[in-house]
Amino acid sequence: MDPGVTASRNDLVLTGFGSEETVTENGNITTTKSEELEEKKNNSGITYGIDDNPPWYLCIFIALQHYLTMIGSIVSIPFILTPALCMRDDDPARSEIVCTMIFVTGLVTWFQATFGCRLPIVQGGTISFLVPTLAILNLPQWRCPEPEIVDAMTPENRTELWQIRMRELSGAIAVSAIFQLLIGLFGIVGMLLKYITPLTIVPTVSLVGLSLFENAARAASQHWGIAAGTIMMVTLFSQLIREVHIPVPGYSFGKGFRIIWFQLFKLFPVLLTILLMWGVCGMMTHFEHLPVGHPARTDIKLKIIEQSPWFRLPYPGQWGIPTVTAAGVLGMLAGVLACTVESISFYPTTARMCVAPPPPVHAINRGIAIEGLGTILAGIWGSGNGTNTFGENVAAIGVTKIGSRRVIQYASFLMIFLGLTTKIGAVFIIIPQPVVGGMFCVMFGIIVAFGLSALQYVDMNSSRNLFVVGFSIFFSLVLPKWMQAHPHSIQTGNEIVDSIITVLLSTSIMVGGITGCLLDNFVPGTPEERGLIKWQKEIEFTSNKDDADIPSTYDFPVGMGFLKRYLQCQRLFTVIYM
């Protein structure tokens, strides 16, 4: 049935886009979806819905909060990426990479909120791309020289050492993201959902965190006392006292000065932990409880701030023209697929949090296409990473009860501005390594749990499902480890083919996703047993034929008036004359 018109000769129903009620020929009035959504909004406590525009000063405050929410994930990526690029710890270019990530995050977030799925989501750097990145950089031709060799190089040679690797990653990211762009443009999302089952998602997403445990252990082992303190502080703030409110003085014109009870621990557990443990490291540095040069000292990377300019405009190809190899592109495709799966699952969740209509399929396709375009831009700009939906910012909507699209657009402009200020990016780079290691232990664990949460839809009393989950996760940890220990084991006689196979078999999320998908789709099992029925209800999207009552939530910001009038006339013609 065409949207906007319920075709019946005896009972003709005419509905406009965004209408508040449906009037039938016999005079009856029925409740529409827009009325139901308004009632849900009132019952849910949402202060500002997706199409509402809060005051500009509130937009700025909440936008800053969204920035602080995502910055923890953004700055964690260079701590793993830059050592694999053979960059020294005190290289000022680290802050330039961070600022490039923030700048691209702002651009892609604005495009997504304005022209993409139009949900209030933040798009930025993701851990999912680190797994294939490390697999690519672990190839013999990209492994870093010994530290003493790097130290003996001239500054120009050291710069070229990491930039040639960044160019390889940039080309692989940009070209592999074309696949995601095509998925959105050609509406392949519905087809993929037939094969992307919960037992495919579990190994794909959970292995993102499991594969990086060595990086977390390496950073935390620099000083286990500080790392353990970081873990305990995060646990205290985010789990034990998250509901404790802090009195803060406030002022309003109508009520004057008053006390506001602020949800400090619930909103900023990560930021508070970093600041407090950073302060502890500063005190230990001041009283010389840490030896000179220790990774926990706060003075070993200060020259990064000193040498960083105040303002710097990131630009495409800033590290040189990206290079493209088949091994890099196919390996990075694992990160693209993982991000696509994650974003598809986040869209309906975000809509529910905002009490918005379920996103129609065309909006989902636009969202995936814009995410692919964003990853292409991230590759061309040389951020060393792709883009994905930030789950932390989705959760922030549930906390603040503000799901306005306008707030995210403000946040995108804030990110673009801060991405131009290199010294601010440099501040985050000098966070002591043990503090970062403690945060990794928590963050990577949450990613693993997010992947495992898809098991709620599956019958885990089934031996079939236990086999699929257990084997796909365990085998995907074993095979990449063996490939890393034997990088020259693939000998087909063609060096390019050898590199492609080596990267694919070294990328745990690729091995886990393919293994889980093949086993779940080929090993016999009922839909209930596989969790397909519950899963389809969870990610149920509105099709193009069912969005008659959906208001302009997912429409383009311009040009929709003409399109709606054209479609409405076409539907009336179909009902009357067909």
Coordinates of C-alpha atoms in Angstrom, one line a residue:
M1 CA 0.0 0.0 0.0
D2 CA 1.4 3.4 -0.9
P3 CA 2.2 5.7 2.1
G4 CA -0.2 8.5 2.7
V5 CA -3.3 6.8 1.3
T6 CA -5.2 3.7 2.4
A7 CA -6.9 2.7 -0.8
S8 CA -10.4 1.5 -0.4
R9 CA -13.4 2.5 -2.6
N10 CA -15.8 2.3 0.3
D11 CA -13.7 3.9 3.0
L12 CA -11.1 6.3 1.4
V13 CA -8.5 7.5 3.9
L14 CA -6.5 10.5 3.0
T15 CA -3.5 11.3 5.2
G16 CA -0.9 14.1 4.7
F17 CA 2.7 13.8 5.7
G18 CA 3.0 14.6 9.4
S19 CA -0.8 14.8 9.9
E20 CA -2.1 14.7 13.4
E21 CA -5.2 12.6 12.7
T22 CA -6.8 10.4 10.1
V23 CA -10.4 11.2 8.9
T24 CA -12.3 8.6 7.1
E25 CA -15.3 9.1 4.7
N26 CA -17.8 8.2 7.4
G27 CA -16.4 10.9 9.8
N28 CA -14.5 8.6 12.2
I29 CA -11.2 9.9 13.6
T30 CA -8.4 7.4 14.3
T31 CA -5.2 7.9 16.2
T32 CA -2.1 8.2 14.0
K33 CA 1.4 7.2 14.6
S34 CA 2.4 10.9 15.2
E35 CA -0.1 11.1 18.0
E36 CA 1.3 7.9 19.5
L37 CA 4.8 9.1 19.2
E38 CA 3.9 12.4 21.0
E39 CA 2.3 10.4 23.8
K40 CA 5.4 8.2 24.1
K41 CA 7.5 11.3 24.2
N42 CA 5.5 12.7 27.1
N43 CA 5.7 9.4 29.0
S44 CA 9.4 8.8 28.4
G45 CA 10.5 12.1 29.9
I46 CA 12.4 13.2 26.8
T47 CA 12.8 17.0 27.1
Y48 CA 13.6 17.7 23.5
G49 CA 12.8 15.3 20.7
I50 CA 14.7 14.7 17.5
D51 CA 13.0 17.5 15.6
D52 CA 12.9 20.0 18.5
N53 CA 15.3 22.9 18.7
P54 CA 16.5 23.7 22.2
P55 CA 17.8 27.2 23.0
W56 CA 21.2 28.0 21.6
Y57 CA 23.0 28.1 25.0
L58 CA 21.6 24.7 25.9
C59 CA 22.7 23.4 22.6
I60 CA 26.2 24.5 23.2
F61 CA 26.4 23.0 26.7
I62 CA 25.0 19.6 25.5
A63 CA 27.2 19.7 22.4
L64 CA 30.3 20.1 24.7
Q65 CA 29.1 17.1 26.7
H66 CA 28.8 15.0 23.5
Y67 CA 32.4 16.1 22.6
L68 CA 33.7 15.1 26.0
T69 CA 31.9 11.8 25.6
M70 CA 33.5 10.9 22.3
I71 CA 37.0 12.4 22.9
G72 CA 37.9 9.4 25.2
S73 CA 37.4 7.0 22.3
I74 CA 39.1 9.2 19.8
V75 CA 42.3 9.8 21.8
S76 CA 42.6 6.1 22.6
I77 CA 43.2 5.2 19.0
P78 CA 46.5 7.0 18.4
F79 CA 48.0 5.3 21.5
I80 CA 47.7 2.0 19.6
L81 CA 48.1 3.3 16.1
T82 CA 51.1 5.5 16.3
P83 CA 53.6 2.9 17.8
A84 CA 52.6 0.5 15.0
L85 CA 53.4 3.3 12.5
C86 CA 56.9 3.5 14.0
M87 CA 56.4 7.0 15.5
R88 CA 58.4 8.0 18.5
D89 CA 56.5 8.8 21.8
D90 CA 57.6 12.5 21.6
D91 CA 56.7 13.1 17.9
P92 CA 54.5 16.2 17.7
A93 CA 52.8 14.7 14.6
R94 CA 50.8 12.6 17.1
S95 CA 48.7 15.6 18.0
E96 CA 48.2 16.4 14.3
I97 CA 46.7 12.9 13.8
V98 CA 44.4 13.4 16.8
C99 CA 43.2 16.8 15.5
T100 CA 42.7 15.3 12.0
M101 CA 40.5 12.6 13.6
I102 CA 38.5 15.2 15.5
F103 CA 38.1 17.4 12.4
V104 CA 36.9 14.6 10.2
T105 CA 34.6 13.4 13.0
G106 CA 32.9 16.9 12.9
L107 CA 32.5 16.9 9.2
V108 CA 31.0 13.4 8.9
T109 CA 28.8 13.9 12.0
W110 CA 27.3 17.0 10.4
F111 CA 26.7 15.2 7.1
Q112 CA 25.1 12.2 8.8
A113 CA 22.8 14.3 11.0
T114 CA 21.8 16.6 8.1
F115 CA 21.7 14.5 5.0
G116 CA 22.2 10.9 6.2
C117 CA 20.0 8.9 8.5
R118 CA 19.2 12.2 10.2
L119 CA 19.4 10.6 13.7
P120 CA 21.3 12.5 16.5
I121 CA 24.4 10.3 16.3
V122 CA 28.1 11.1 16.3
Q123 CA 30.3 9.5 13.6
G124 CA 34.0 9.2 14.4
G125 CA 37.1 7.0 14.7
T126 CA 36.6 3.5 15.8
I127 CA 38.5 0.7 17.4
S128 CA 37.1 -1.7 14.8
F129 CA 39.6 -0.5 12.2
L130 CA 42.5 -1.1 14.5
V131 CA 42.4 -4.9 14.2
P132 CA 42.9 -5.0 10.4
T133 CA 45.3 -2.1 10.7
L134 CA 47.6 -4.0 13.0
A135 CA 47.3 -7.1 10.8
I136 CA 48.4 -5.0 7.8
L137 CA 51.3 -3.3 9.7
N138 CA 52.4 -6.8 10.9
L139 CA 53.3 -7.8 7.4
P140 CA 57.1 -8.3 7.0
Q141 CA 57.4 -5.2 4.7
W142 CA 55.7 -2.9 7.2
R143 CA 57.2 -4.1 10.5
C144 CA 59.1 -1.4 12.4
P145 CA 62.9 -1.4 12.5
E146 CA 64.7 -1.9 15.8
P147 CA 64.4 1.1 18.2
E148 CA 68.1 1.8 18.0
I149 CA 67.9 2.0 14.2
V150 CA 65.0 4.4 14.4
D151 CA 66.9 6.6 16.9
A152 CA 69.8 6.8 14.5
M153 CA 67.7 8.1 11.7
T154 CA 67.5 11.8 10.7
P155 CA 64.3 13.6 11.5
E156 CA 63.3 13.6 7.8
N157 CA 63.8 9.8 7.6
R158 CA 61.9 9.2 10.7
T159 CA 59.0 11.2 9.3
E160 CA 59.1 9.3 6.1
L161 CA 59.2 6.0 8.0
W162 CA 55.7 6.6 9.5
Q163 CA 54.2 8.6 6.7
I164 CA 54.8 5.8 4.1
R165 CA 52.8 3.5 6.4
M166 CA 50.1 6.0 6.9
R167 CA 49.8 6.4 3.1
E168 CA 49.3 2.6 2.9
L169 CA 46.6 2.7 5.5
S170 CA 44.9 5.8 4.0
G171 CA 44.6 4.1 0.6
A172 CA 43.3 0.8 2.1
I173 CA 40.7 2.6 4.2
A174 CA 39.4 4.9 1.5
V175 CA 39.1 2.2 -1.2
S176 CA 37.6 -0.4 1.1
A177 CA 34.9 2.1 2.3
I178 CA 33.6 2.3 -1.3
F179 CA 32.0 -1.1 -0.6
Q180 CA 30.1 0.5 2.3
L181 CA 29.1 3.4 0.2
L182 CA 27.7 1.1 -2.5
I183 CA 25.8 -0.9 0.1
G184 CA 23.9 2.3 1.1
L185 CA 23.5 3.7 -2.4
F186 CA 22.1 0.5 -3.9
G187 CA 19.9 -0.4 -0.9
I188 CA 21.6 -3.7 0.0
V189 CA 20.9 -3.4 3.7
G190 CA 17.8 -5.5 3.5
M191 CA 19.7 -8.3 1.7
L192 CA 22.6 -8.3 4.2
L193 CA 20.2 -8.6 7.2
K194 CA 19.2 -12.0 5.9
Y195 CA 22.7 -13.3 6.6
I196 CA 23.9 -10.9 9.4
T197 CA 22.5 -12.9 12.3
P198 CA 23.2 -12.6 16.1
L199 CA 25.7 -15.5 15.8
T200 CA 27.5 -13.5 13.1
I201 CA 27.5 -10.3 15.2
V202 CA 28.8 -11.9 18.4
P203 CA 32.2 -13.0 17.1
T204 CA 32.6 -10.0 14.8
V205 CA 32.1 -7.3 17.5
S206 CA 33.4 -9.1 20.6
L207 CA 36.7 -10.0 18.8
V208 CA 37.3 -6.3 18.3
G209 CA 38.0 -6.0 22.1
L210 CA 39.5 -9.5 22.6
S211 CA 42.1 -9.0 19.8
L212 CA 43.4 -5.8 21.5
F213 CA 44.1 -7.3 24.9
E214 CA 47.8 -7.3 24.4
N215 CA 47.8 -3.5 23.7
A216 CA 45.9 -2.9 26.9
A217 CA 48.2 -5.2 28.9
R218 CA 51.3 -3.5 27.4
A219 CA 50.2 0.0 28.4
A220 CA 48.9 -1.1 31.8
S221 CA 52.0 -3.1 32.7
Q222 CA 54.0 0.2 32.6
H223 CA 52.8 0.7 36.2
W224 CA 50.1 -1.7 37.4
G225 CA 49.4 0.3 40.5
I226 CA 48.3 3.4 38.5
A227 CA 46.4 1.1 36.0
A228 CA 44.6 -0.6 38.8
G229 CA 43.7 2.7 40.4
T230 CA 42.3 3.9 37.0
I231 CA 40.2 0.8 36.7
M232 CA 38.8 1.2 40.3
M233 CA 38.0 4.9 39.7
V234 CA 36.1 4.1 36.5
T235 CA 34.2 1.3 38.3
L236 CA 33.4 3.6 41.3
F237 CA 32.2 6.5 39.2
S238 CA 30.3 4.6 36.5
Q239 CA 28.8 1.8 38.5
L240 CA 28.8 2.4 42.3
I241 CA 28.0 6.1 42.7
R242 CA 26.6 6.9 39.3
E243 CA 23.3 8.0 40.8
V244 CA 24.9 10.3 43.4
H245 CA 24.2 14.0 42.5
I246 CA 26.5 16.9 43.3
P247 CA 25.2 20.3 44.4
V248 CA 26.2 23.0 41.9
P249 CA 25.3 26.7 42.2
G250 CA 23.2 28.0 39.4
Y251 CA 21.4 31.2 38.3
S252 CA 18.3 31.9 36.2
F253 CA 16.5 35.2 35.6
G254 CA 13.2 34.0 37.0
K255 CA 14.4 32.2 40.1
G256 CA 17.8 33.9 40.8
F257 CA 20.6 31.9 42.5
R258 CA 19.8 28.3 43.4
I259 CA 21.4 24.9 43.9
I260 CA 21.3 22.5 41.0
W261 CA 21.9 18.8 41.7
F262 CA 24.2 17.7 38.9
Q263 CA 24.7 14.1 37.7
L264 CA 28.5 14.5 37.6
F265 CA 29.5 10.8 38.0
K266 CA 26.8 9.6 35.6
L267 CA 27.8 12.0 32.8
F268 CA 31.6 12.2 33.0
P269 CA 33.0 9.0 34.7
V270 CA 35.8 8.6 32.1
L271 CA 36.8 12.3 32.1
L272 CA 36.9 12.4 35.9
T273 CA 39.0 9.3 36.1
I274 CA 41.5 10.6 33.6
L275 CA 41.8 13.9 35.3
L276 CA 42.2 12.5 38.8
M277 CA 44.7 9.7 37.9
W278 CA 46.6 12.2 35.7
G279 CA 46.8 14.4 38.9
V280 CA 48.1 11.4 40.8
C281 CA 50.8 10.8 38.2
G282 CA 51.7 14.5 38.4
M283 CA 52.1 14.3 42.2
M284 CA 54.3 11.3 41.9
T285 CA 56.4 13.1 39.2
H286 CA 56.7 16.2 41.4
F287 CA 57.9 14.2 44.5
E288 CA 60.2 12.1 42.3
H289 CA 58.5 8.8 43.2
L290 CA 58.9 7.8 39.6
P291 CA 62.4 7.5 37.9
V292 CA 63.3 9.9 35.1
G293 CA 61.8 8.7 31.8
H294 CA 59.2 6.5 33.4
P295 CA 56.0 6.2 31.2
A296 CA 53.9 7.3 34.1
R297 CA 55.6 10.6 34.5
T298 CA 53.8 13.7 33.3
D299 CA 56.9 15.5 32.0
I300 CA 58.3 13.2 29.4
K301 CA 56.1 14.4 26.5
L302 CA 55.8 18.1 27.2
K303 CA 57.7 19.0 24.1
I304 CA 54.8 17.7 22.0
I305 CA 52.7 20.7 23.3
E306 CA 55.6 23.1 23.0
Q307 CA 56.3 22.1 19.3
S308 CA 52.6 22.0 18.3
P309 CA 51.2 25.1 16.6
W310 CA 48.0 26.7 17.9
F311 CA 46.1 26.3 14.7
R312 CA 46.6 23.9 11.8
L313 CA 44.2 23.1 8.9
P314 CA 44.1 19.3 8.1
Y315 CA 43.8 18.7 4.4
P316 CA 43.4 15.7 2.0
G317 CA 46.7 14.0 1.3
Q318 CA 48.6 15.9 4.0
W319 CA 50.9 12.9 4.5
G320 CA 51.3 12.3 0.8
I321 CA 49.2 10.6 -1.9
P322 CA 47.6 7.4 -0.5
T323 CA 48.9 4.1 -1.9
V324 CA 46.6 1.2 -2.7
T325 CA 47.4 -2.5 -2.5
A326 CA 45.0 -5.4 -2.8
A327 CA 46.1 -6.9 0.6
G328 CA 45.5 -3.7 2.4
V329 CA 42.1 -3.1 0.9
L330 CA 40.8 -6.6 1.4
G331 CA 42.1 -6.6 5.0
M332 CA 40.6 -3.3 5.8
L333 CA 37.3 -4.6 4.5
A334 CA 36.9 -6.5 7.7
G335 CA 36.7 -3.2 9.6
V336 CA 34.2 -1.8 7.1
L337 CA 31.9 -4.8 7.6
A338 CA 32.1 -4.7 11.4
C339 CA 31.2 -1.0 11.4
T340 CA 28.3 -1.6 9.1
V341 CA 26.9 -4.2 11.3
E342 CA 27.3 -2.0 14.4
S343 CA 25.7 1.0 12.9
I344 CA 22.7 -0.9 11.6
S345 CA 22.0 -2.1 15.1
F346 CA 22.5 1.4 16.6
Y347 CA 19.9 3.2 14.3
P348 CA 16.7 1.7 15.8
T349 CA 18.2 2.0 19.3
T350 CA 18.8 5.7 18.8
A351 CA 15.3 6.2 17.4
R352 CA 13.8 4.5 20.5
M353 CA 15.8 6.7 22.8
C354 CA 14.6 9.8 21.1
V355 CA 11.0 8.5 20.9
A356 CA 11.3 9.0 17.2
P357 CA 9.5 6.9 14.5
P358 CA 11.3 3.7 13.5
P359 CA 13.8 4.6 10.8
P360 CA 12.6 3.7 7.3
V361 CA 14.8 1.6 5.1
H362 CA 15.7 4.5 2.8
A363 CA 17.0 6.4 5.8
I364 CA 19.1 3.4 6.9
N365 CA 20.5 3.1 3.4
R366 CA 21.4 6.9 3.4
G367 CA 23.0 6.5 6.8
I368 CA 25.3 3.6 5.7
A369 CA 26.1 5.5 2.5
I370 CA 27.1 8.6 4.4
E371 CA 29.2 6.5 6.8
G372 CA 31.0 5.0 3.9
L373 CA 31.6 8.4 2.4
G374 CA 32.9 9.5 5.8
T375 CA 35.3 6.7 6.0
I376 CA 36.5 7.6 2.5
L377 CA 37.1 11.2 3.7
A378 CA 38.9 9.9 6.8
G379 CA 41.2 7.9 4.6
I380 CA 41.9 10.7 2.2
W381 CA 42.5 13.1 5.0
G382 CA 45.0 10.7 6.5
S383 CA 43.4 10.1 10.0
G384 CA 44.6 6.5 9.9
N385 CA 41.1 5.3 10.8
G386 CA 37.6 5.1 9.6
T387 CA 34.2 6.3 11.0
N388 CA 31.5 4.6 12.9
T389 CA 28.5 5.4 15.2
F390 CA 29.6 6.1 18.7
G391 CA 27.6 4.0 21.2
E392 CA 28.8 6.3 24.0
N393 CA 26.9 9.2 22.5
V394 CA 23.8 7.1 21.9
A395 CA 23.9 6.3 25.6
A396 CA 24.3 10.0 26.5
I397 CA 20.9 10.7 24.9
G398 CA 19.3 8.3 27.4
V399 CA 21.1 10.1 30.3
T400 CA 20.4 13.7 29.3
K401 CA 16.9 13.1 27.8
I402 CA 17.8 15.4 25.0
G403 CA 17.6 13.7 21.6
S404 CA 17.6 16.8 19.4
R405 CA 19.3 16.7 16.0
R406 CA 20.2 20.3 16.4
V407 CA 22.4 19.6 19.4
I408 CA 24.5 17.1 17.4
Q409 CA 24.9 19.7 14.6
Y410 CA 26.2 22.1 17.2
A411 CA 28.6 19.4 18.4
S412 CA 29.9 18.8 14.9
F413 CA 30.8 22.5 14.5
L414 CA 32.5 22.3 17.9
M415 CA 34.5 19.3 16.8
I416 CA 35.6 21.0 13.6
F417 CA 36.8 24.1 15.5
L418 CA 38.7 22.0 18.1
G419 CA 40.2 19.9 15.3
L420 CA 41.8 23.0 14.0
T421 CA 43.6 23.8 17.4
T422 CA 46.5 21.4 17.4
K423 CA 47.7 22.3 21.0
I424 CA 44.4 21.0 22.4
G425 CA 45.0 17.7 20.6
A426 CA 48.5 17.6 22.0
V427 CA 47.2 17.8 25.6
F428 CA 45.4 14.4 25.2
I429 CA 48.5 12.8 23.8
I430 CA 50.6 13.4 26.9
I431 CA 48.2 11.3 29.1
P432 CA 50.5 8.9 31.0
Q433 CA 50.6 5.4 29.5
P434 CA 49.4 3.4 32.6
V435 CA 46.3 5.6 32.8
V436 CA 45.6 4.8 29.2
G437 CA 46.2 1.1 29.9
G438 CA 43.7 1.1 32.7
M439 CA 41.1 2.8 30.5
F440 CA 41.8 0.2 27.8
C441 CA 41.0 -2.6 30.2
V442 CA 37.6 -1.1 30.8
M443 CA 36.8 0.1 27.3
F444 CA 37.8 -3.0 25.4
G445 CA 35.9 -5.1 28.0
I446 CA 32.8 -3.1 27.3
I447 CA 33.2 -3.7 23.5
V448 CA 33.5 -7.4 24.2
A449 CA 30.3 -7.3 26.3
F450 CA 28.5 -5.3 23.6
G451 CA 29.3 -8.1 21.1
L452 CA 28.2 -10.8 23.5
S453 CA 25.0 -9.0 24.3
A454 CA 23.6 -10.3 21.0
L455 CA 23.4 -13.7 22.6
Q456 CA 20.2 -12.6 24.4
Y457 CA 18.3 -13.3 21.2
V458 CA 19.8 -16.8 20.8
D459 CA 18.9 -20.1 22.6
M460 CA 22.1 -20.8 24.5
N461 CA 20.7 -24.1 25.7
S462 CA 21.3 -25.4 22.1
S463 CA 24.4 -27.4 21.6
R464 CA 24.4 -26.1 18.0
N465 CA 24.7 -22.5 19.1
L466 CA 27.3 -23.3 21.7
F467 CA 29.4 -24.9 19.0
V468 CA 29.0 -21.9 16.6
V469 CA 29.8 -19.3 19.3
G470 CA 32.7 -21.2 20.9
F471 CA 34.4 -22.3 17.8
S472 CA 34.1 -19.0 15.9
I473 CA 35.6 -17.0 18.8
F474 CA 38.3 -19.4 19.8
F475 CA 39.5 -20.3 16.3
S476 CA 39.6 -16.6 15.4
L477 CA 42.0 -16.0 18.2
V478 CA 44.2 -19.0 17.5
L479 CA 44.6 -18.6 13.7
P480 CA 45.8 -14.9 13.7
K481 CA 48.3 -15.7 16.5
W482 CA 49.8 -18.5 14.4
M483 CA 49.9 -16.3 11.3
Q484 CA 51.7 -13.6 13.3
A485 CA 54.3 -16.1 14.5
H486 CA 54.7 -17.5 10.9
P487 CA 54.3 -14.5 8.6
H488 CA 56.0 -16.4 5.7
S489 CA 53.9 -19.5 5.9
I490 CA 51.7 -18.7 2.9
Q491 CA 53.7 -19.5 -0.2
T492 CA 51.6 -19.5 -3.4
G493 CA 54.3 -18.3 -5.7
N494 CA 52.7 -14.8 -6.0
E495 CA 53.8 -12.2 -3.5
I496 CA 50.5 -10.2 -3.8
V497 CA 48.3 -13.2 -3.2
D498 CA 50.5 -14.2 -0.3
S499 CA 50.0 -10.8 1.3
I500 CA 46.3 -10.8 0.8
I501 CA 45.8 -14.3 2.3
T502 CA 48.2 -13.4 5.2
V503 CA 46.3 -10.2 6.1
L504 CA 42.9 -11.9 5.9
L505 CA 43.9 -14.8 8.1
S506 CA 45.6 -12.4 10.5
T507 CA 42.5 -10.3 11.0
S508 CA 40.5 -11.9 13.8
I509 CA 37.2 -10.0 13.2
M510 CA 37.3 -11.1 9.5
V511 CA 38.0 -14.8 10.5
G512 CA 35.4 -14.7 13.3
G513 CA 32.7 -13.0 11.2
I514 CA 33.0 -15.3 8.2
T515 CA 33.2 -18.4 10.4
G516 CA 30.2 -17.4 12.5
C517 CA 28.2 -16.4 9.4
L518 CA 29.0 -19.7 7.5
L519 CA 28.3 -22.0 10.4
D520 CA 25.1 -20.2 11.4
N521 CA 23.7 -20.2 7.9
F522 CA 24.7 -23.8 7.0
V523 CA 24.4 -25.8 10.2
P524 CA 20.7 -26.8 10.5
G525 CA 18.7 -24.9 13.1
T526 CA 15.3 -23.4 13.6
P527 CA 14.6 -19.7 13.4
E528 CA 13.7 -19.6 17.1
E529 CA 16.9 -21.5 18.0
R530 CA 19.1 -19.1 16.0
G531 CA 17.4 -16.0 17.5
L532 CA 16.2 -14.7 14.1
I533 CA 12.6 -14.0 15.2
K534 CA 13.6 -11.9 18.3
W535 CA 16.4 -10.2 16.3
Q536 CA 14.1 -9.2 13.4
K537 CA 11.8 -7.6 15.9
E538 CA 14.7 -5.7 17.5
I539 CA 16.0 -4.2 14.3
E540 CA 12.6 -3.9 12.6
F541 CA 12.7 -1.0 10.2
T542 CA 9.8 0.8 8.6
S543 CA 9.7 0.1 4.9
N544 CA 8.9 2.7 2.3
K545 CA 5.3 1.4 2.1
D546 CA 4.6 1.9 5.8
D547 CA 5.7 5.5 6.5
A548 CA 2.4 7.3 5.8
D549 CA 2.2 8.6 9.3
I550 CA 5.9 9.3 9.8
P551 CA 6.5 13.1 10.0
S552 CA 9.4 14.8 8.4
T553 CA 11.9 13.3 10.8
Y554 CA 13.9 11.4 8.2
D555 CA 13.2 13.8 5.2
F556 CA 15.9 15.8 3.6
P557 CA 16.2 19.4 5.0
V558 CA 15.5 20.9 1.6
G559 CA 13.4 20.1 -1.4
M560 CA 10.9 17.8 0.4
G561 CA 7.9 20.1 -0.1
F562 CA 7.9 19.6 -3.9
L563 CA 8.6 15.9 -3.6
K564 CA 5.8 15.3 -1.1
R565 CA 3.3 17.2 -3.3
Y566 CA 4.3 15.2 -6.3
L567 CA 4.0 11.9 -4.5
Q568 CA 0.7 12.8 -2.9
C569 CA -0.9 13.7 -6.3
Q570 CA 0.5 10.5 -7.7
R571 CA -1.1 8.4 -4.9
L572 CA -4.5 10.2 -5.3
F573 CA -4.4 9.5 -9.0
T574 CA -3.7 5.8 -8.3
V575 CA -6.6 5.5 -5.8
I576 CA -9.2 7.2 -7.9
Y577 CA -8.4 5.8 -11.4
M578 CA -6.7 2.5 -10.8

